[in-house]
Short mmCIF file of C-alpha atoms in Angstrom, two decimals:
data_model
loop_
_atom_site.label_atom_id
_atom_site.label_comp_id
_atom_site.label_asym_id
_atom_site.label_seq_id
_atom_site.Cartn_x
_atom_site.Cartn_y
_atom_site.Cartn_z
CA UNK A 1 18.89 -2.85 8.71
CA UNK A 2 21.22 -1.56 11.63
CA UNK A 3 24.84 -0.42 11.08
CA UNK A 4 26.49 -3.49 13.15
CA UNK A 5 24.00 -5.91 10.97
CA UNK A 6 25.78 -4.38 7.66
CA UNK A 7 28.98 -4.93 8.70
CA UNK A 8 28.48 -8.61 9.45
CA UNK A 9 27.04 -9.28 6.02
CA UNK A 10 29.75 -7.22 4.53
CA UNK A 11 32.45 -8.13 6.58
CA UNK A 12 30.96 -12.18 6.03
CA UNK A 13 31.19 -11.02 2.75
CA UNK A 14 34.32 -9.52 2.02
CA UNK A 15 36.15 -12.69 3.86
CA UNK A 16 34.98 -14.94 1.28
CA UNK A 17 36.63 -12.92 -1.70
CA UNK A 18 39.63 -12.78 0.70
CA UNK A 19 39.49 -16.61 0.51
CA UNK A 20 38.56 -17.08 -2.72
CA UNK A 21 41.70 -14.08 -3.46
CA UNK A 22 43.77 -17.31 -2.11
CA UNK A 23 43.14 -19.25 -3.98
CA UNK A 24 43.88 -17.24 -6.87
CA UNK A 25 39.99 -17.83 -8.37
CA UNK A 26 37.61 -15.15 -8.29
CA UNK A 27 34.84 -15.91 -5.86
CA UNK A 28 31.13 -17.24 -6.59
CA UNK A 29 27.85 -16.19 -6.58
CA UNK A 30 24.90 -17.99 -8.12
CA UNK A 31 21.35 -16.72 -7.95
CA UNK A 32 19.32 -19.41 -8.63
CA UNK A 33 14.99 -19.56 -8.70
CA UNK A 34 15.15 -15.52 -9.69
CA UNK A 35 12.72 -14.28 -12.14
CA UNK A 36 15.50 -11.46 -13.36
CA UNK A 37 14.38 -7.59 -14.87
CA UNK A 38 16.64 -6.68 -16.66
CA UNK A 39 17.15 -2.66 -16.55
CA UNK A 40 16.31 -2.14 -20.30
CA UNK A 41 13.02 -5.15 -21.21
CA UNK A 42 9.20 -5.11 -19.64
CA UNK A 43 9.29 -9.12 -20.19
CA UNK A 44 11.95 -10.55 -16.87
CA UNK A 45 13.25 -13.19 -17.40
CA UNK A 46 10.98 -16.20 -15.77
CA UNK A 47 12.63 -18.63 -14.06
CA UNK A 48 16.55 -17.21 -13.60
CA UNK A 49 19.72 -18.45 -12.39
CA UNK A 50 22.13 -16.05 -12.57
CA UNK A 51 25.78 -16.32 -12.23
CA UNK A 52 28.33 -13.80 -10.29
CA UNK A 53 32.05 -14.52 -10.90
CA UNK A 54 34.31 -12.10 -8.90
CA UNK A 55 32.19 -8.36 -8.98
CA UNK A 56 30.72 -8.80 -12.47
CA UNK A 57 28.06 -11.07 -13.88
CA UNK A 58 29.20 -14.18 -15.58
CA UNK A 59 26.12 -16.36 -16.90
CA UNK A 60 22.27 -14.73 -17.10
CA UNK A 61 20.22 -18.53 -17.97
CA UNK A 62 16.78 -20.34 -18.39
CA UNK A 63 19.30 -23.44 -17.54
CA UNK A 64 21.04 -25.41 -14.59
CA UNK A 65 23.58 -22.78 -14.11
CA UNK A 66 26.76 -25.52 -13.42
CA UNK A 67 28.61 -23.46 -10.67
CA UNK A 68 30.41 -26.29 -8.10
CA UNK A 69 31.53 -23.57 -5.51
CA UNK A 70 29.47 -20.87 -6.02
CA UNK A 71 27.99 -19.82 -2.41
CA UNK A 72 24.56 -20.23 -3.08
CA UNK A 73 21.46 -17.88 -2.68
CA UNK A 74 17.26 -19.30 -3.05
CA UNK A 75 15.44 -16.64 -4.62
CA UNK A 76 12.48 -17.97 -3.82
CA UNK A 77 10.27 -16.35 -6.84
CA UNK A 78 11.47 -13.31 -5.90
CA UNK A 79 12.88 -10.58 -8.87
CA UNK A 80 16.35 -9.96 -9.31
CA UNK A 81 16.49 -6.58 -10.89
CA UNK A 82 20.31 -4.29 -11.03
CA UNK A 83 20.94 -1.46 -8.42
CA UNK A 84 19.36 1.54 -8.27
CA UNK A 85 21.22 4.33 -10.17
CA UNK A 86 20.03 8.12 -8.77
CA UNK A 87 21.30 10.76 -11.53
CA UNK A 88 21.80 14.03 -9.49
CA UNK A 89 22.58 13.93 -5.81
CA UNK A 90 24.09 16.13 -3.02
CA UNK A 91 25.06 14.33 -0.86
CA UNK A 92 27.14 17.02 1.03
CA UNK A 93 24.85 19.35 1.48
CA UNK A 94 23.49 18.60 5.16
CA UNK A 95 20.53 22.05 5.21
CA UNK A 96 18.60 23.76 6.59
CA UNK A 97 19.87 26.18 4.45
CA UNK A 98 22.57 27.35 2.02
CA UNK A 99 23.00 30.62 3.96
CA UNK A 100 23.42 28.45 7.70
CA UNK A 101 25.97 26.64 5.30
CA UNK A 102 27.84 28.90 4.25
CA UNK A 103 28.14 30.61 7.42
CA UNK A 104 28.03 27.91 10.36
CA UNK A 105 29.68 24.04 8.41
CA UNK A 106 32.81 22.81 8.81
CA UNK A 107 34.73 20.67 6.80
CA UNK A 108 34.09 17.98 9.25
CA UNK A 109 30.19 18.69 9.14
CA UNK A 110 29.70 18.17 6.13
CA UNK A 111 31.89 14.43 5.72
CA UNK A 112 29.56 13.04 8.61
CA UNK A 113 27.10 14.32 6.37
CA UNK A 114 28.07 12.89 2.92
CA UNK A 115 29.47 9.19 4.99
CA UNK A 116 25.71 8.97 6.09
CA UNK A 117 23.98 9.79 3.83
CA UNK A 118 25.94 7.04 1.49
CA UNK A 119 25.29 4.31 4.20
CA UNK A 120 21.61 5.32 3.29
CA UNK A 121 21.24 5.44 0.06
CA UNK A 122 22.84 2.35 -0.34
CA UNK A 123 20.32 0.92 2.36
CA UNK A 124 17.95 2.61 -0.19
CA UNK A 125 19.07 0.25 -2.53
CA UNK A 126 21.05 2.58 -4.79
CA UNK A 127 24.37 1.15 -5.76
CA UNK A 128 25.37 4.00 -8.37
CA UNK A 129 25.21 7.78 -7.14
CA UNK A 130 25.62 11.34 -9.46
CA UNK A 131 26.78 13.87 -7.06
CA UNK A 132 25.40 17.40 -9.44
CA UNK A 133 27.72 19.58 -7.13
CA UNK A 134 29.85 20.07 -3.48
CA UNK A 135 31.83 16.94 -3.50
CA UNK A 136 34.81 16.19 -5.00
CA UNK A 137 36.18 12.95 -4.72
CA UNK A 138 37.69 12.44 -0.92
CA UNK A 139 33.83 10.19 -0.23
CA UNK A 140 34.49 8.17 -3.46
CA UNK A 141 38.26 7.03 -2.32
CA UNK A 142 36.89 6.27 2.09
CA UNK A 143 33.64 4.23 -0.36
CA UNK A 144 36.17 2.62 -3.36
CA UNK A 145 39.23 1.35 -0.41
CA UNK A 146 36.38 -0.10 2.16
CA UNK A 147 36.81 2.33 4.86
CA UNK A 148 32.93 3.40 4.34
CA UNK A 149 30.24 2.17 2.93
CA UNK A 150 28.28 3.23 0.36
CA UNK A 151 27.44 3.74 -2.80
CA UNK A 152 29.58 3.61 -6.40
CA UNK A 153 29.96 7.94 -6.58
CA UNK A 154 30.60 9.94 -9.46
CA UNK A 155 31.42 13.37 -7.81
CA UNK A 156 30.80 16.78 -9.52
CA UNK A 157 32.61 18.87 -7.48
CA UNK A 158 32.36 22.40 -7.42
CA UNK A 159 29.03 23.68 -8.82
CA UNK A 160 30.16 26.89 -11.26
CA UNK A 161 28.36 29.47 -11.87
CA UNK A 162 28.09 33.35 -12.04
CA UNK A 163 27.74 35.21 -9.72
CA UNK A 164 23.79 36.40 -8.15
CA UNK A 165 23.48 32.75 -9.95
CA UNK A 166 22.69 29.48 -8.09
CA UNK A 167 26.23 28.88 -7.53
CA UNK A 168 26.54 32.54 -5.64
CA UNK A 169 26.09 30.79 -1.81
CA UNK A 170 27.88 34.20 -0.73
CA UNK A 171 26.97 35.91 2.07
CA UNK A 172 24.40 39.44 0.68
CA UNK A 173 27.36 41.86 1.31
CA UNK A 174 30.37 39.26 0.03
CA UNK A 175 32.13 41.53 -2.98
CA UNK A 176 33.01 39.60 -6.22
CA UNK A 177 36.07 37.45 -5.94
CA UNK A 178 35.86 36.84 -1.78
CA UNK A 179 36.73 33.82 -0.55
CA UNK A 180 33.24 32.33 0.31
CA UNK A 181 33.00 28.56 2.40
CA UNK A 182 31.73 26.37 -0.76
CA UNK A 183 35.08 28.09 -2.47
CA UNK A 184 37.22 27.65 -0.07
CA UNK A 185 36.15 23.49 0.06
CA UNK A 186 36.12 23.18 -3.26
CA UNK A 187 31.84 22.94 -3.63
CA UNK A 188 30.96 26.63 -5.25
CA UNK A 189 32.44 27.85 -7.60
CA UNK A 190 31.10 32.05 -8.86
CA UNK A 191 33.39 32.65 -12.49
CA UNK A 192 33.36 35.93 -14.51
CA UNK A 193 34.13 35.24 -17.78
CA UNK A 194 36.23 32.17 -20.26
CA UNK A 195 39.66 32.03 -17.72
CA UNK A 196 37.51 31.65 -15.01
CA UNK A 197 35.66 28.64 -15.95
CA UNK A 198 39.02 26.85 -17.10
CA UNK A 199 40.38 27.39 -14.49
CA UNK A 200 38.29 26.08 -11.93
CA UNK A 201 36.49 23.12 -14.63
CA UNK A 202 39.99 21.99 -14.25
CA UNK A 203 40.68 22.53 -11.47
CA UNK A 204 37.73 19.83 -10.73
CA UNK A 205 38.13 17.83 -12.63
CA UNK A 206 42.17 17.70 -11.09
CA UNK A 207 40.25 16.70 -7.94
CA UNK A 208 38.62 14.18 -8.56
CA UNK A 209 35.23 14.83 -10.14
CA UNK A 210 33.37 12.79 -13.52
CA UNK A 211 32.14 15.28 -14.89
CA UNK A 212 31.05 18.84 -14.38
CA UNK A 213 28.53 21.26 -13.48
CA UNK A 214 27.32 24.58 -14.86
CA UNK A 215 24.62 26.24 -13.11
CA UNK A 216 23.10 27.89 -16.37
CA UNK A 217 18.90 28.23 -14.71
CA UNK A 218 18.55 29.94 -11.57
CA UNK A 219 15.96 28.64 -9.10
CA UNK A 220 13.75 28.74 -6.29
CA UNK A 221 14.73 28.99 -2.69
CA UNK A 222 17.94 30.35 -3.23
CA UNK A 223 19.47 34.02 -2.28
CA UNK A 224 19.42 35.91 -5.44
CA UNK A 225 19.04 34.45 -8.67
CA UNK A 226 15.33 34.84 -10.51
CA UNK A 227 14.93 30.82 -11.84
CA UNK A 228 14.09 32.37 -15.57
CA UNK A 229 18.54 33.53 -15.10
CA UNK A 230 19.69 32.62 -18.34
CA UNK A 231 23.45 32.12 -16.87
CA UNK A 232 26.01 32.04 -18.32
CA UNK A 233 27.21 33.08 -21.99
CA UNK A 234 27.66 30.94 -24.86
CA UNK A 235 31.32 31.67 -24.49
CA UNK A 236 31.87 30.33 -21.24
CA UNK A 237 29.01 26.89 -21.11
CA UNK A 238 31.27 26.04 -24.66
CA UNK A 239 34.44 26.37 -22.56
CA UNK A 240 33.09 23.91 -20.05
CA UNK A 241 32.51 21.81 -22.63
CA UNK A 242 35.87 22.25 -23.81
CA UNK A 243 37.53 20.99 -20.99
CA UNK A 244 35.01 18.53 -20.07
CA UNK A 245 36.55 17.79 -23.38
CA UNK A 246 39.30 16.93 -22.55
CA UNK A 247 39.23 14.73 -19.94
CA UNK A 248 36.57 13.03 -22.30
CA UNK A 249 34.69 13.62 -20.41
CA UNK A 250 30.63 15.58 -20.45
CA UNK A 251 28.82 18.67 -18.56
CA UNK A 252 25.41 18.40 -17.27
CA UNK A 253 23.81 22.15 -16.60
CA UNK A 254 21.30 23.14 -14.18
CA UNK A 255 18.71 24.89 -16.63
CA UNK A 256 15.17 25.65 -16.42
CA UNK A 257 13.99 27.79 -19.43
CA UNK A 258 13.28 26.92 -22.94
CA UNK A 259 16.28 29.44 -23.61
CA UNK A 260 18.97 27.68 -21.32
CA UNK A 261 18.05 23.95 -22.42
CA UNK A 262 18.22 24.71 -26.12
CA UNK A 263 21.26 27.01 -25.60
CA UNK A 264 23.38 24.52 -23.34
CA UNK A 265 22.83 21.65 -26.04
CA UNK A 266 23.70 23.61 -28.53
CA UNK A 267 26.55 24.17 -26.69
CA UNK A 268 27.45 20.90 -26.64
CA UNK A 269 25.42 19.46 -23.15
CA UNK A 270 25.14 16.19 -22.57
CA UNK A 271 22.85 15.48 -19.01
CA UNK A 272 19.87 18.95 -18.79
CA UNK A 273 18.85 18.78 -14.62
CA UNK A 274 15.62 19.37 -14.08
CA UNK A 275 14.67 20.28 -17.81
CA UNK A 276 10.80 21.37 -16.25
CA UNK A 277 10.18 24.25 -19.86
CA UNK A 278 10.90 20.51 -21.68
CA UNK A 279 8.90 20.04 -24.82
CA UNK A 280 8.31 18.24 -28.43
CA UNK A 281 11.44 21.02 -29.19
CA UNK A 282 13.31 20.11 -26.85
CA UNK A 283 13.09 16.23 -27.14
CA UNK A 284 13.94 16.25 -31.27
CA UNK A 285 17.32 18.08 -30.17
CA UNK A 286 18.22 15.80 -27.54
CA UNK A 287 17.36 12.65 -29.87
CA UNK A 288 19.41 14.40 -32.57
CA UNK A 289 22.52 14.45 -29.84
CA UNK A 290 22.14 11.93 -28.20
CA UNK A 291 21.32 13.81 -24.40
CA UNK A 292 19.97 13.37 -21.48
CA UNK A 293 17.57 14.74 -18.58
CA UNK A 294 17.21 14.22 -15.01
CA UNK A 295 14.02 15.90 -13.42
CA UNK A 296 12.53 15.75 -9.58
CA UNK A 297 8.95 15.49 -10.17
CA UNK A 298 8.57 16.52 -6.36
CA UNK A 299 8.87 20.05 -8.36
CA UNK A 300 5.36 18.92 -9.82
CA UNK A 301 3.78 18.03 -5.93
CA UNK A 302 1.03 20.49 -5.53
CA UNK A 303 2.25 20.42 -2.02
CA UNK A 304 5.46 22.04 -3.28
CA UNK A 305 3.79 25.64 -2.15
CA UNK A 306 3.91 24.06 1.18
CA UNK A 307 7.00 23.73 1.98
CA UNK A 308 9.16 25.47 4.13
CA UNK A 309 12.14 27.08 2.55
CA UNK A 310 8.82 28.23 0.18
CA UNK A 311 6.08 29.81 1.82
CA UNK A 312 8.38 31.49 4.29
CA UNK A 313 10.31 33.43 2.63
CA UNK A 314 7.74 36.05 -0.53
CA UNK A 315 10.97 36.45 -2.74
CA UNK A 316 10.59 32.24 -3.16
CA UNK A 317 6.92 32.24 -2.50
CA UNK A 318 6.40 33.79 -5.57
CA UNK A 319 9.20 32.16 -7.63
CA UNK A 320 7.48 28.95 -6.53
CA UNK A 321 4.46 30.23 -7.85
CA UNK A 322 5.31 31.51 -11.37
CA UNK A 323 7.42 28.69 -12.20
CA UNK A 324 4.46 25.75 -11.50
CA UNK A 325 2.37 27.99 -13.41
CA UNK A 326 5.16 27.62 -16.31
CA UNK A 327 6.33 24.47 -16.04
CA UNK A 328 2.87 22.47 -15.85
CA UNK A 329 3.42 21.23 -19.38
CA UNK A 330 6.73 19.06 -18.53
CA UNK A 331 4.68 15.64 -16.87
CA UNK A 332 2.36 15.56 -21.11
CA UNK A 333 5.12 16.23 -22.48
CA UNK A 334 7.39 14.42 -21.46
CA UNK A 335 4.91 11.47 -22.45
CA UNK A 336 4.20 12.90 -25.50
CA UNK A 337 7.85 13.50 -27.01
CA UNK A 338 9.91 10.92 -24.08
CA UNK A 339 13.21 11.27 -24.15
CA UNK A 340 16.67 9.40 -21.77
CA UNK A 341 14.72 10.07 -18.61
CA UNK A 342 17.27 9.04 -15.17
CA UNK A 343 16.22 9.53 -11.97
CA UNK A 344 16.63 12.71 -9.66
CA UNK A 345 16.01 13.16 -5.99
CA UNK A 346 17.42 17.21 -5.60
CA UNK A 347 17.53 17.08 -1.59
CA UNK A 348 19.22 19.14 0.33
CA UNK A 349 18.97 18.21 4.26
CA UNK A 350 19.23 15.56 6.84
CA UNK A 351 19.85 12.00 6.21
CA UNK A 352 16.38 11.46 8.15
CA UNK A 353 14.08 13.91 5.88
CA UNK A 354 16.25 13.01 2.34
CA UNK A 355 15.46 9.15 2.65
CA UNK A 356 11.60 10.02 3.11
CA UNK A 357 11.75 12.65 0.21
CA UNK A 358 13.79 9.80 -1.75
CA UNK A 359 10.97 7.13 -1.38
CA UNK A 360 8.97 9.87 -2.52
CA UNK A 361 10.94 10.16 -5.73
CA UNK A 362 10.29 7.10 -6.09
CA UNK A 363 6.48 6.94 -5.42
CA UNK A 364 6.20 9.82 -8.30
CA UNK A 365 7.91 8.35 -10.72
CA UNK A 366 5.35 5.55 -10.76
CA UNK A 367 2.88 7.84 -10.34
CA UNK A 368 3.62 10.44 -13.40
CA UNK A 369 4.90 7.12 -15.38
CA UNK A 370 4.45 3.77 -14.98
CA UNK A 371 6.34 0.73 -13.24
CA UNK A 372 8.04 -0.08 -15.90
CA UNK A 373 9.04 3.77 -17.17
CA UNK A 374 9.82 4.26 -13.73
CA UNK A 375 12.16 0.74 -13.68
CA UNK A 376 14.44 2.27 -16.63
CA UNK A 377 14.47 4.96 -15.19
CA UNK A 378 16.05 3.96 -12.02
CA UNK A 379 18.20 1.48 -13.83
CA UNK A 380 19.34 1.82 -17.40
CA UNK A 381 19.25 5.22 -18.66
CA UNK A 382 21.30 6.20 -15.51
CA UNK A 383 23.69 3.89 -16.75
CA UNK A 384 24.30 5.04 -20.12
CA UNK A 385 24.71 8.37 -17.70
CA UNK A 386 27.81 7.21 -15.76
CA UNK A 387 29.29 5.88 -18.85
CA UNK A 388 28.95 9.22 -20.72
CA UNK A 389 32.35 9.93 -18.35
CA UNK A 390 34.10 8.42 -20.72
CA UNK A 391 36.99 5.97 -20.25
CA UNK A 392 39.85 7.65 -18.17
CA UNK A 393 37.63 9.56 -16.42
CA UNK A 394 35.29 7.28 -15.06
CA UNK A 395 36.67 5.58 -11.86
CA UNK A 396 34.76 2.06 -12.79
CA UNK A 397 35.17 1.41 -17.09
CA UNK A 398 35.29 -1.80 -17.28
CA UNK A 399 31.17 -2.57 -16.96
CA UNK A 400 28.11 -1.32 -17.76
CA UNK A 401 26.13 -0.46 -14.94
CA UNK A 402 21.85 -0.69 -14.29
CA UNK A 403 21.68 -3.93 -17.22
CA UNK A 404 21.25 -7.79 -15.58
CA UNK A 405 23.92 -8.86 -18.62
CA UNK A 406 26.56 -11.11 -18.86
CA UNK A 407 29.63 -9.04 -17.78
CA UNK A 408 27.79 -6.16 -16.38
CA UNK A 409 29.05 -5.23 -13.51
CA UNK A 410 27.35 -7.55 -10.21
CA UNK A 411 24.96 -4.33 -8.80
CA UNK A 412 22.24 -6.99 -7.35
CA UNK A 413 18.96 -5.66 -5.42
CA UNK A 414 16.87 -9.23 -4.38
CA UNK A 415 13.19 -7.82 -4.82
CA UNK A 416 10.76 -9.67 -2.38
CA UNK A 417 7.67 -9.10 -5.53
CA UNK A 418 7.15 -7.53 -9.52
CA UNK A 419 7.91 -4.26 -9.10
CA UNK A 420 7.00 -3.92 -12.77
CA UNK A 421 3.15 -5.00 -10.75
CA UNK A 422 3.08 -3.76 -7.91
CA UNK A 423 6.68 -0.90 -7.50
CA UNK A 424 5.78 0.10 -4.06
CA UNK A 425 8.07 -2.40 -3.45
CA UNK A 426 10.75 -0.93 -4.57
CA UNK A 427 10.59 2.13 -1.45
CA UNK A 428 8.04 3.85 -2.30
CA UNK A 429 6.22 6.53 -0.30
CA UNK A 430 2.93 8.17 -0.71
CA UNK A 431 3.89 11.61 1.53
CA UNK A 432 6.94 14.07 1.44
CA UNK A 433 6.28 16.70 4.49
CA UNK A 434 4.37 15.61 7.89
CA UNK A 435 5.70 12.14 6.20
CA UNK A 436 6.63 9.37 9.58
CA UNK A 437 10.25 8.17 8.62
CA UNK A 438 11.60 6.02 6.98
CA UNK A 439 13.11 2.43 7.60
CA UNK A 440 16.47 1.87 7.27
CA UNK A 441 16.18 -0.49 4.50
CA UNK A 442 12.92 -0.91 2.32
CA UNK A 443 11.67 -4.85 4.03
CA UNK A 444 10.41 -5.46 0.09
CA UNK A 445 14.20 -4.98 -0.73
CA UNK A 446 15.83 -8.32 1.18
CA UNK A 447 19.90 -8.37 -0.52
CA UNK A 448 21.52 -5.80 -1.40
CA UNK A 449 24.84 -6.47 -3.76
CA UNK A 450 27.18 -4.01 -5.01
CA UNK A 451 30.49 -5.33 -7.29
CA UNK A 452 30.33 -9.02 -6.13
CA UNK A 453 29.93 -7.65 -1.90
CA UNK A 454 26.70 -8.73 -0.14
CA UNK A 455 25.75 -5.60 1.68
CA UNK A 456 22.01 -6.71 2.38
CA UNK A 457 20.92 -10.02 2.84
CA UNK A 458 17.90 -10.79 4.48
CA UNK A 459 16.35 -13.78 2.88
CA UNK A 460 16.88 -15.63 5.73
#
């Protein structure tokens, strides 16, 4: 959907809302003749009507709904679903590499990229995004005030990690404690002890973070850290959890190795990021603690070793080969001992490339886990994770996300087809590198509503 058409749809929706506000009555939108996937149950609610009042869902019924003043949208037998939820994104990180962003990027570059990423995510059907490091509250303020178009936004503030770890984006010769581009903009902070965790964790929450991100393991394409790294002491991770608890929220941890995952869970971390060494021992602990996991399934793609950032850097290629061999059992282990898993793309790059990667990540979810589990992953599980940010840190605390039920937020998609039968209708792509550019918005996602406002409608 082109920007001028998007603006027209949003302007019309806002005008309707303003008119209703003048009459002291919330606006109503009635969806009729739809089959509802509620985000939880595999069976759709057939031939239903859904009434939206203001920014929440008022009624879900298989009977006729009496709403004489509502704007009626005939779904024509399409599938009505919750808006999708991205559990792990980096809207501010445009690439092409960490070193380039450290050396050559200004706050204007980051802000412009984040603005374009926010619009792209919404037009791909994502009405909520959790940012896993690099973004503070500014982007959310711009979205929520209507200055730019985008999803609900849950930022983590600066990555928190150790010197030489996965949050160390400084140049090679940068001395310990030196200011960096990322630290100046509060996008990444190096810690050296519990006091630093307290300082930077509290500063993140002061700057609008909705949860904290701790970089516990290393990575593949980052400069200084082996992926096997066990970064951060028990006391440092517990300090991050303490700070989060002070604000009624939680910690998400970048964790690869089994030892890292289990130590994070033992410290009170509630969201494991990546978690590639997942097994049934970990599943038992996660289920006991009510914890969640998000995993970028592109890590299991056979073409991973051909990624330019991997194959062109000998150290990264060696790390990737080692990691791929170690992580091979993730998929069978997740099927044997399932836990609550949310959707993750983890793209760092251009808007065009991230659009392709999102579609491919959708495809891989279906390829590995089937359409029903993929839909739950995209919707209700993500909503549960967003709710972990608590009553006063959560920027959207008044209703549920990721479900179609009475009282939930009116974040709604109308999809031409049944994604439980043909998952491609959610906007998948079966190719990653070398794929043609994706459209601004999948043609099969014909209506996008966020917070009761329609941002796309191609039904007519």
